[in-house]
Amino acid sequence: MSGPTEHHSPPTDVRIAVISGSVRTERMGPTIAGWVVAALDDATVDLIDVADVTLPDDSLLWPGGGPRSEVADRIAAADGFVFVTPEYNHSYPAALKRLIDWHYAEWRLKPATVVAYGVQGGHAAIEHLRGVLAELGVVATRRTMGLRAPWQFLDDQDRYAPDPEVSQGLVATLAELRWWAQLLAEARRDRPLPV
């Protein structure tokens, strides 16, 4: 006869890194990232602005590694990620790709969603980013957000203030991310993937 089954409840507090992926001077990234951070009121949030990150020289990068970056520990500590990215030329910015490429194990077996924006909503950036994330062992959520011309929806304090259904979409997107973050944190702890 077997004993009682031990159940581990998922962590009640998840740590989400919100990564703002644009480095241009005139950019919407920090504004959209602030909107996302405000919606993550039941998580511990670490806002990483790519414009504030200095990465080592790319000549030092080798597959799966290289010198540790100044944000490696912050990425490793996260249970999940929200990538906030513009769409540039039907993809996402090179600065965001550099940040992603400089890390490997820090991303693995964690969930991510994408909040993209652009003239047409940033959907090409979302799809390009999904392929890169899959290669890194990241679980990309089904729900993402594509924001069409968000600069047209700023309030008198230059905060993003979209229609209520857009904000409700963000709530649903983040709820899915939190679910995956809790589930995968438990799995990484209790059932690590064999190497």
Short mmCIF file of N, CA and C in Angstrom, two decimals, residues 22-147:
data_model
loop_
_atom_site.label_atom_id
_atom_site.label_comp_id
_atom_site.label_asym_id
_atom_site.label_seq_id
_atom_site.Cartn_x
_atom_site.Cartn_y
_atom_site.Cartn_z
N SER A 22 13.85 48.15 -27.56
CA SER A 22 14.29 49.18 -28.51
C SER A 22 15.33 50.09 -27.87
N VAL A 23 16.28 50.55 -28.68
CA VAL A 23 17.30 51.48 -28.16
C VAL A 23 17.23 52.84 -28.82
N ARG A 24 16.28 53.06 -29.70
CA ARG A 24 16.18 54.35 -30.39
C ARG A 24 15.86 55.46 -29.40
N THR A 25 16.28 56.67 -29.76
CA THR A 25 16.02 57.82 -28.89
C THR A 25 14.52 58.08 -28.78
N GLU A 26 13.85 58.18 -29.92
CA GLU A 26 12.40 58.39 -29.92
C GLU A 26 11.75 57.02 -30.02
N ARG A 27 11.35 56.45 -28.90
CA ARG A 27 10.83 55.09 -28.89
C ARG A 27 9.64 54.97 -27.96
N MET A 28 8.79 54.02 -28.29
CA MET A 28 7.60 53.74 -27.48
C MET A 28 7.86 52.64 -26.46
N GLY A 29 9.00 51.96 -26.58
CA GLY A 29 9.27 50.81 -25.72
C GLY A 29 9.07 51.05 -24.24
N PRO A 30 9.70 52.07 -23.65
CA PRO A 30 9.51 52.30 -22.22
C PRO A 30 8.05 52.58 -21.84
N THR A 31 7.33 53.26 -22.73
CA THR A 31 5.92 53.56 -22.45
C THR A 31 5.09 52.28 -22.42
N ILE A 32 5.29 51.42 -23.43
CA ILE A 32 4.55 50.15 -23.48
C ILE A 32 4.99 49.24 -22.34
N ALA A 33 6.29 49.22 -22.06
CA ALA A 33 6.79 48.39 -20.95
C ALA A 33 6.18 48.84 -19.63
N GLY A 34 6.04 50.14 -19.43
CA GLY A 34 5.41 50.65 -18.21
C GLY A 34 3.96 50.19 -18.10
N TRP A 35 3.26 50.15 -19.21
CA TRP A 35 1.87 49.66 -19.24
C TRP A 35 1.83 48.19 -18.84
N VAL A 36 2.77 47.40 -19.35
CA VAL A 36 2.83 45.98 -19.01
C VAL A 36 3.16 45.80 -17.53
N VAL A 37 4.15 46.52 -17.04
CA VAL A 37 4.55 46.41 -15.63
C VAL A 37 3.37 46.73 -14.72
N ALA A 38 2.61 47.77 -15.04
CA ALA A 38 1.46 48.14 -14.21
C ALA A 38 0.42 47.03 -14.16
N ALA A 39 0.31 46.24 -15.22
CA ALA A 39 -0.67 45.14 -15.26
C ALA A 39 -0.18 43.91 -14.52
N LEU A 40 1.10 43.83 -14.19
CA LEU A 40 1.66 42.68 -13.47
C LEU A 40 1.68 42.96 -11.97
N ASP A 41 0.53 43.33 -11.44
CA ASP A 41 0.48 43.74 -10.04
C ASP A 41 0.55 42.59 -9.06
N ASP A 42 0.47 41.34 -9.53
CA ASP A 42 0.55 40.20 -8.61
C ASP A 42 1.80 39.37 -8.87
N ALA A 43 2.83 40.01 -9.41
CA ALA A 43 4.10 39.33 -9.66
C ALA A 43 5.24 40.25 -9.26
N THR A 44 6.40 39.66 -9.03
CA THR A 44 7.61 40.45 -8.84
C THR A 44 8.16 40.75 -10.23
N VAL A 45 8.35 42.02 -10.53
CA VAL A 45 8.72 42.43 -11.88
C VAL A 45 10.12 43.04 -11.89
N ASP A 46 10.89 42.63 -12.88
CA ASP A 46 12.20 43.22 -13.13
C ASP A 46 12.17 43.79 -14.54
N LEU A 47 12.24 45.11 -14.66
CA LEU A 47 12.21 45.77 -15.96
C LEU A 47 13.64 45.91 -16.47
N ILE A 48 13.92 45.27 -17.61
CA ILE A 48 15.23 45.34 -18.24
C ILE A 48 15.09 46.11 -19.54
N ASP A 49 15.70 47.30 -19.59
CA ASP A 49 15.67 48.12 -20.79
C ASP A 49 16.96 47.86 -21.55
N VAL A 50 16.85 47.31 -22.75
CA VAL A 50 18.03 46.97 -23.54
C VAL A 50 18.92 48.20 -23.75
N ALA A 51 18.33 49.38 -23.80
CA ALA A 51 19.11 50.60 -24.00
C ALA A 51 20.05 50.87 -22.83
N ASP A 52 19.76 50.30 -21.67
CA ASP A 52 20.59 50.51 -20.48
C ASP A 52 21.59 49.40 -20.24
N VAL A 53 21.63 48.40 -21.13
CA VAL A 53 22.48 47.23 -20.94
C VAL A 53 23.70 47.32 -21.85
N THR A 54 24.88 47.16 -21.26
CA THR A 54 26.11 47.09 -22.04
C THR A 54 26.54 45.64 -22.11
N LEU A 55 26.58 45.10 -23.31
CA LEU A 55 26.97 43.71 -23.51
C LEU A 55 28.44 43.64 -23.92
N PRO A 56 29.09 42.52 -23.64
CA PRO A 56 30.48 42.36 -24.10
C PRO A 56 30.55 42.41 -25.62
N ASP A 57 31.75 42.55 -26.14
CA ASP A 57 31.96 42.57 -27.58
C ASP A 57 31.55 41.23 -28.19
N ASP A 58 30.88 41.28 -29.33
CA ASP A 58 30.39 40.05 -29.96
C ASP A 58 31.50 39.09 -30.36
N SER A 59 32.70 39.58 -30.51
CA SER A 59 33.80 38.68 -30.86
C SER A 59 34.09 37.67 -29.74
N LEU A 60 33.60 37.95 -28.54
CA LEU A 60 33.81 37.05 -27.39
C LEU A 60 32.69 36.02 -27.23
N LEU A 61 31.66 36.14 -28.06
CA LEU A 61 30.50 35.24 -27.95
C LEU A 61 30.77 33.94 -28.70
N TRP A 62 30.46 32.82 -28.05
CA TRP A 62 30.56 31.52 -28.70
C TRP A 62 29.26 30.78 -28.44
N PRO A 63 28.92 29.78 -29.25
CA PRO A 63 27.61 29.12 -29.12
C PRO A 63 27.34 28.64 -27.70
N GLY A 64 26.25 29.12 -27.16
CA GLY A 64 25.85 28.72 -25.82
C GLY A 64 26.59 29.40 -24.71
N GLY A 65 27.38 30.42 -24.99
CA GLY A 65 28.08 31.05 -23.89
C GLY A 65 28.94 32.22 -24.28
N GLY A 66 29.86 32.52 -23.41
CA GLY A 66 30.72 33.67 -23.52
C GLY A 66 30.83 34.28 -22.14
N PRO A 67 31.47 35.43 -22.02
CA PRO A 67 31.54 36.09 -20.71
C PRO A 67 30.14 36.40 -20.18
N ARG A 68 29.98 36.36 -18.88
CA ARG A 68 28.67 36.68 -18.30
C ARG A 68 28.38 38.16 -18.48
N SER A 69 27.16 38.45 -18.86
CA SER A 69 26.76 39.85 -19.05
C SER A 69 26.32 40.44 -17.72
N GLU A 70 26.15 41.74 -17.71
CA GLU A 70 25.72 42.43 -16.49
C GLU A 70 24.28 42.11 -16.10
N VAL A 71 23.48 41.54 -17.01
CA VAL A 71 22.09 41.20 -16.69
C VAL A 71 21.84 39.70 -16.65
N ALA A 72 22.89 38.88 -16.78
CA ALA A 72 22.71 37.42 -16.81
C ALA A 72 22.00 36.92 -15.55
N ASP A 73 22.38 37.41 -14.39
CA ASP A 73 21.75 36.94 -13.15
C ASP A 73 20.30 37.37 -13.06
N ARG A 74 19.99 38.54 -13.58
CA ARG A 74 18.60 39.01 -13.57
C ARG A 74 17.73 38.16 -14.48
N ILE A 75 18.25 37.80 -15.65
CA ILE A 75 17.51 36.94 -16.56
C ILE A 75 17.35 35.55 -15.95
N ALA A 76 18.42 35.03 -15.36
CA ALA A 76 18.37 33.70 -14.75
C ALA A 76 17.37 33.64 -13.60
N ALA A 77 17.20 34.74 -12.88
CA ALA A 77 16.29 34.76 -11.72
C ALA A 77 14.82 34.80 -12.12
N ALA A 78 14.54 35.14 -13.36
CA ALA A 78 13.14 35.28 -13.80
C ALA A 78 12.49 33.92 -14.01
N ASP A 79 11.20 33.85 -13.71
CA ASP A 79 10.39 32.66 -13.98
C ASP A 79 9.72 32.74 -15.35
N GLY A 80 9.67 33.94 -15.91
CA GLY A 80 9.04 34.14 -17.21
C GLY A 80 9.40 35.51 -17.74
N PHE A 81 9.07 35.74 -19.01
CA PHE A 81 9.49 36.96 -19.70
C PHE A 81 8.36 37.56 -20.52
N VAL A 82 8.34 38.88 -20.55
CA VAL A 82 7.52 39.63 -21.51
C VAL A 82 8.50 40.43 -22.35
N PHE A 83 8.54 40.13 -23.64
CA PHE A 83 9.37 40.89 -24.57
C PHE A 83 8.52 41.99 -25.17
N VAL A 84 8.89 43.24 -24.92
CA VAL A 84 8.22 44.39 -25.49
C VAL A 84 9.10 44.87 -26.64
N THR A 85 8.58 44.77 -27.86
CA THR A 85 9.43 45.04 -29.02
C THR A 85 8.69 45.78 -30.12
N PRO A 86 9.37 46.73 -30.75
CA PRO A 86 8.80 47.30 -31.97
C PRO A 86 9.04 46.35 -33.14
N GLU A 87 8.35 46.61 -34.22
CA GLU A 87 8.64 45.91 -35.46
C GLU A 87 9.44 46.85 -36.36
N TYR A 88 10.65 46.41 -36.69
CA TYR A 88 11.51 47.16 -37.62
C TYR A 88 11.74 46.27 -38.83
N ASN A 89 11.38 46.74 -40.00
CA ASN A 89 11.62 45.99 -41.25
C ASN A 89 11.12 44.55 -41.17
N HIS A 90 9.91 44.37 -40.65
CA HIS A 90 9.25 43.07 -40.53
C HIS A 90 9.97 42.12 -39.58
N SER A 91 10.66 42.64 -38.58
CA SER A 91 11.28 41.81 -37.57
C SER A 91 11.43 42.63 -36.30
N TYR A 92 12.26 42.14 -35.40
CA TYR A 92 12.49 42.86 -34.14
C TYR A 92 13.90 43.44 -34.17
N PRO A 93 14.23 44.37 -33.28
CA PRO A 93 15.49 45.09 -33.36
C PRO A 93 16.73 44.23 -33.11
N ALA A 94 17.83 44.65 -33.74
CA ALA A 94 19.11 43.96 -33.56
C ALA A 94 19.58 44.00 -32.13
N ALA A 95 19.32 45.08 -31.41
CA ALA A 95 19.75 45.18 -30.01
C ALA A 95 19.09 44.11 -29.15
N LEU A 96 17.83 43.81 -29.43
CA LEU A 96 17.14 42.75 -28.69
C LEU A 96 17.73 41.39 -29.03
N LYS A 97 18.04 41.17 -30.30
CA LYS A 97 18.67 39.90 -30.70
C LYS A 97 20.02 39.72 -30.01
N ARG A 98 20.79 40.78 -29.89
CA ARG A 98 22.09 40.68 -29.19
C ARG A 98 21.87 40.27 -27.74
N LEU A 99 20.90 40.89 -27.07
CA LEU A 99 20.64 40.52 -25.67
C LEU A 99 20.26 39.05 -25.57
N ILE A 100 19.41 38.61 -26.46
CA ILE A 100 18.99 37.20 -26.44
C ILE A 100 20.20 36.30 -26.69
N ASP A 101 20.99 36.61 -27.69
CA ASP A 101 22.11 35.75 -28.07
C ASP A 101 23.19 35.66 -27.00
N TRP A 102 23.31 36.67 -26.17
CA TRP A 102 24.35 36.67 -25.14
C TRP A 102 23.98 35.78 -23.96
N HIS A 103 22.83 35.16 -24.00
CA HIS A 103 22.38 34.29 -22.90
C HIS A 103 21.85 32.99 -23.48
N TYR A 104 21.95 31.94 -22.71
CA TYR A 104 21.46 30.65 -23.19
C TYR A 104 20.71 29.92 -22.07
N ALA A 105 21.45 29.41 -21.11
CA ALA A 105 20.82 28.65 -20.03
C ALA A 105 19.82 29.50 -19.25
N GLU A 106 20.04 30.79 -19.22
CA GLU A 106 19.16 31.69 -18.46
C GLU A 106 17.73 31.68 -18.99
N TRP A 107 17.54 31.39 -20.28
CA TRP A 107 16.21 31.40 -20.90
C TRP A 107 15.51 30.04 -20.80
N ARG A 108 16.27 28.95 -20.71
CA ARG A 108 15.74 27.61 -20.94
C ARG A 108 14.60 27.22 -20.00
N LEU A 109 13.61 26.58 -20.61
CA LEU A 109 12.47 25.97 -19.91
C LEU A 109 11.66 26.99 -19.11
N LYS A 110 11.59 28.19 -19.65
CA LYS A 110 10.78 29.25 -19.05
C LYS A 110 9.82 29.79 -20.11
N PRO A 111 8.70 30.35 -19.69
CA PRO A 111 7.74 30.86 -20.67
C PRO A 111 8.01 32.33 -21.02
N ALA A 112 7.54 32.71 -22.18
CA ALA A 112 7.62 34.10 -22.61
C ALA A 112 6.42 34.45 -23.46
N THR A 113 6.04 35.70 -23.38
CA THR A 113 5.06 36.24 -24.30
C THR A 113 5.67 37.47 -24.94
N VAL A 114 5.03 37.94 -26.00
CA VAL A 114 5.55 39.10 -26.73
C VAL A 114 4.45 40.15 -26.82
N VAL A 115 4.82 41.38 -26.50
CA VAL A 115 3.96 42.54 -26.72
C VAL A 115 4.70 43.39 -27.74
N ALA A 116 4.22 43.34 -28.98
CA ALA A 116 4.89 44.05 -30.07
C ALA A 116 4.02 45.22 -30.52
N TYR A 117 4.67 46.16 -31.18
CA TYR A 117 3.93 47.33 -31.65
C TYR A 117 4.55 47.83 -32.95
N GLY A 118 3.74 48.53 -33.69
CA GLY A 118 4.20 49.10 -34.95
C GLY A 118 3.03 49.66 -35.73
N VAL A 119 3.32 50.16 -36.90
CA VAL A 119 2.28 50.75 -37.74
C VAL A 119 1.17 49.73 -37.99
N GLN A 120 1.54 48.47 -38.25
CA GLN A 120 0.56 47.42 -38.52
C GLN A 120 0.36 46.47 -37.33
N GLY A 121 0.94 46.76 -36.20
CA GLY A 121 0.70 45.95 -35.01
C GLY A 121 1.85 45.06 -34.58
N GLY A 122 2.94 45.03 -35.31
CA GLY A 122 4.12 44.30 -34.85
C GLY A 122 4.06 42.80 -34.98
N HIS A 123 3.14 42.27 -35.77
CA HIS A 123 2.95 40.82 -35.83
C HIS A 123 4.13 40.08 -36.46
N ALA A 124 4.81 40.69 -37.42
CA ALA A 124 5.99 40.03 -38.00
C ALA A 124 7.10 39.90 -36.96
N ALA A 125 7.26 40.90 -36.10
CA ALA A 125 8.25 40.82 -35.03
C ALA A 125 7.92 39.68 -34.08
N ILE A 126 6.64 39.50 -33.77
CA ILE A 126 6.22 38.41 -32.89
C ILE A 126 6.61 37.07 -33.50
N GLU A 127 6.30 36.87 -34.76
CA GLU A 127 6.58 35.57 -35.39
C GLU A 127 8.07 35.30 -35.51
N HIS A 128 8.86 36.31 -35.80
CA HIS A 128 10.31 36.10 -35.87
C HIS A 128 10.88 35.77 -34.50
N LEU A 129 10.39 36.44 -33.49
CA LEU A 129 10.88 36.21 -32.13
C LEU A 129 10.51 34.82 -31.64
N ARG A 130 9.34 34.33 -32.00
CA ARG A 130 8.91 32.98 -31.57
C ARG A 130 9.90 31.90 -32.02
N GLY A 131 10.39 31.98 -33.25
CA GLY A 131 11.33 30.98 -33.73
C GLY A 131 12.63 30.98 -32.96
N VAL A 132 13.12 32.16 -32.62
CA VAL A 132 14.35 32.27 -31.84
C VAL A 132 14.13 31.72 -30.44
N LEU A 133 13.01 32.06 -29.84
CA LEU A 133 12.73 31.59 -28.48
C LEU A 133 12.61 30.06 -28.44
N ALA A 134 11.98 29.48 -29.45
CA ALA A 134 11.86 28.02 -29.50
C ALA A 134 13.23 27.35 -29.52
N GLU A 135 14.16 27.92 -30.28
CA GLU A 135 15.51 27.36 -30.35
C GLU A 135 16.21 27.39 -28.99
N LEU A 136 15.84 28.35 -28.15
CA LEU A 136 16.45 28.49 -26.83
C LEU A 136 15.72 27.70 -25.75
N GLY A 137 14.72 26.92 -26.14
CA GLY A 137 13.97 26.13 -25.16
C GLY A 137 12.98 26.94 -24.36
N VAL A 138 12.57 28.08 -24.89
CA VAL A 138 11.57 28.92 -24.24
C VAL A 138 10.19 28.48 -24.71
N VAL A 139 9.24 28.42 -23.80
CA VAL A 139 7.85 28.10 -24.14
C VAL A 139 7.14 29.42 -24.44
N ALA A 140 6.87 29.65 -25.71
CA ALA A 140 6.16 30.87 -26.10
C ALA A 140 4.66 30.66 -25.91
N THR A 141 4.02 31.59 -25.25
CA THR A 141 2.59 31.47 -25.01
C THR A 141 1.80 31.62 -26.31
N ARG A 142 0.61 31.05 -26.31
CA ARG A 142 -0.26 31.20 -27.49
C ARG A 142 -0.68 32.66 -27.63
N ARG A 143 -1.07 33.26 -26.51
CA ARG A 143 -1.50 34.65 -26.55
C ARG A 143 -0.28 35.57 -26.62
N THR A 144 -0.39 36.54 -27.49
CA THR A 144 0.57 37.63 -27.58
C THR A 144 -0.24 38.91 -27.80
N MET A 145 0.44 40.03 -27.83
CA MET A 145 -0.24 41.31 -28.10
C MET A 145 0.44 42.00 -29.26
N GLY A 146 -0.34 42.41 -30.23
CA GLY A 146 0.15 43.24 -31.33
C GLY A 146 -0.57 44.57 -31.28
N LEU A 147 0.16 45.62 -30.98
CA LEU A 147 -0.43 46.95 -30.77
C LEU A 147 -0.21 47.80 -32.02
#
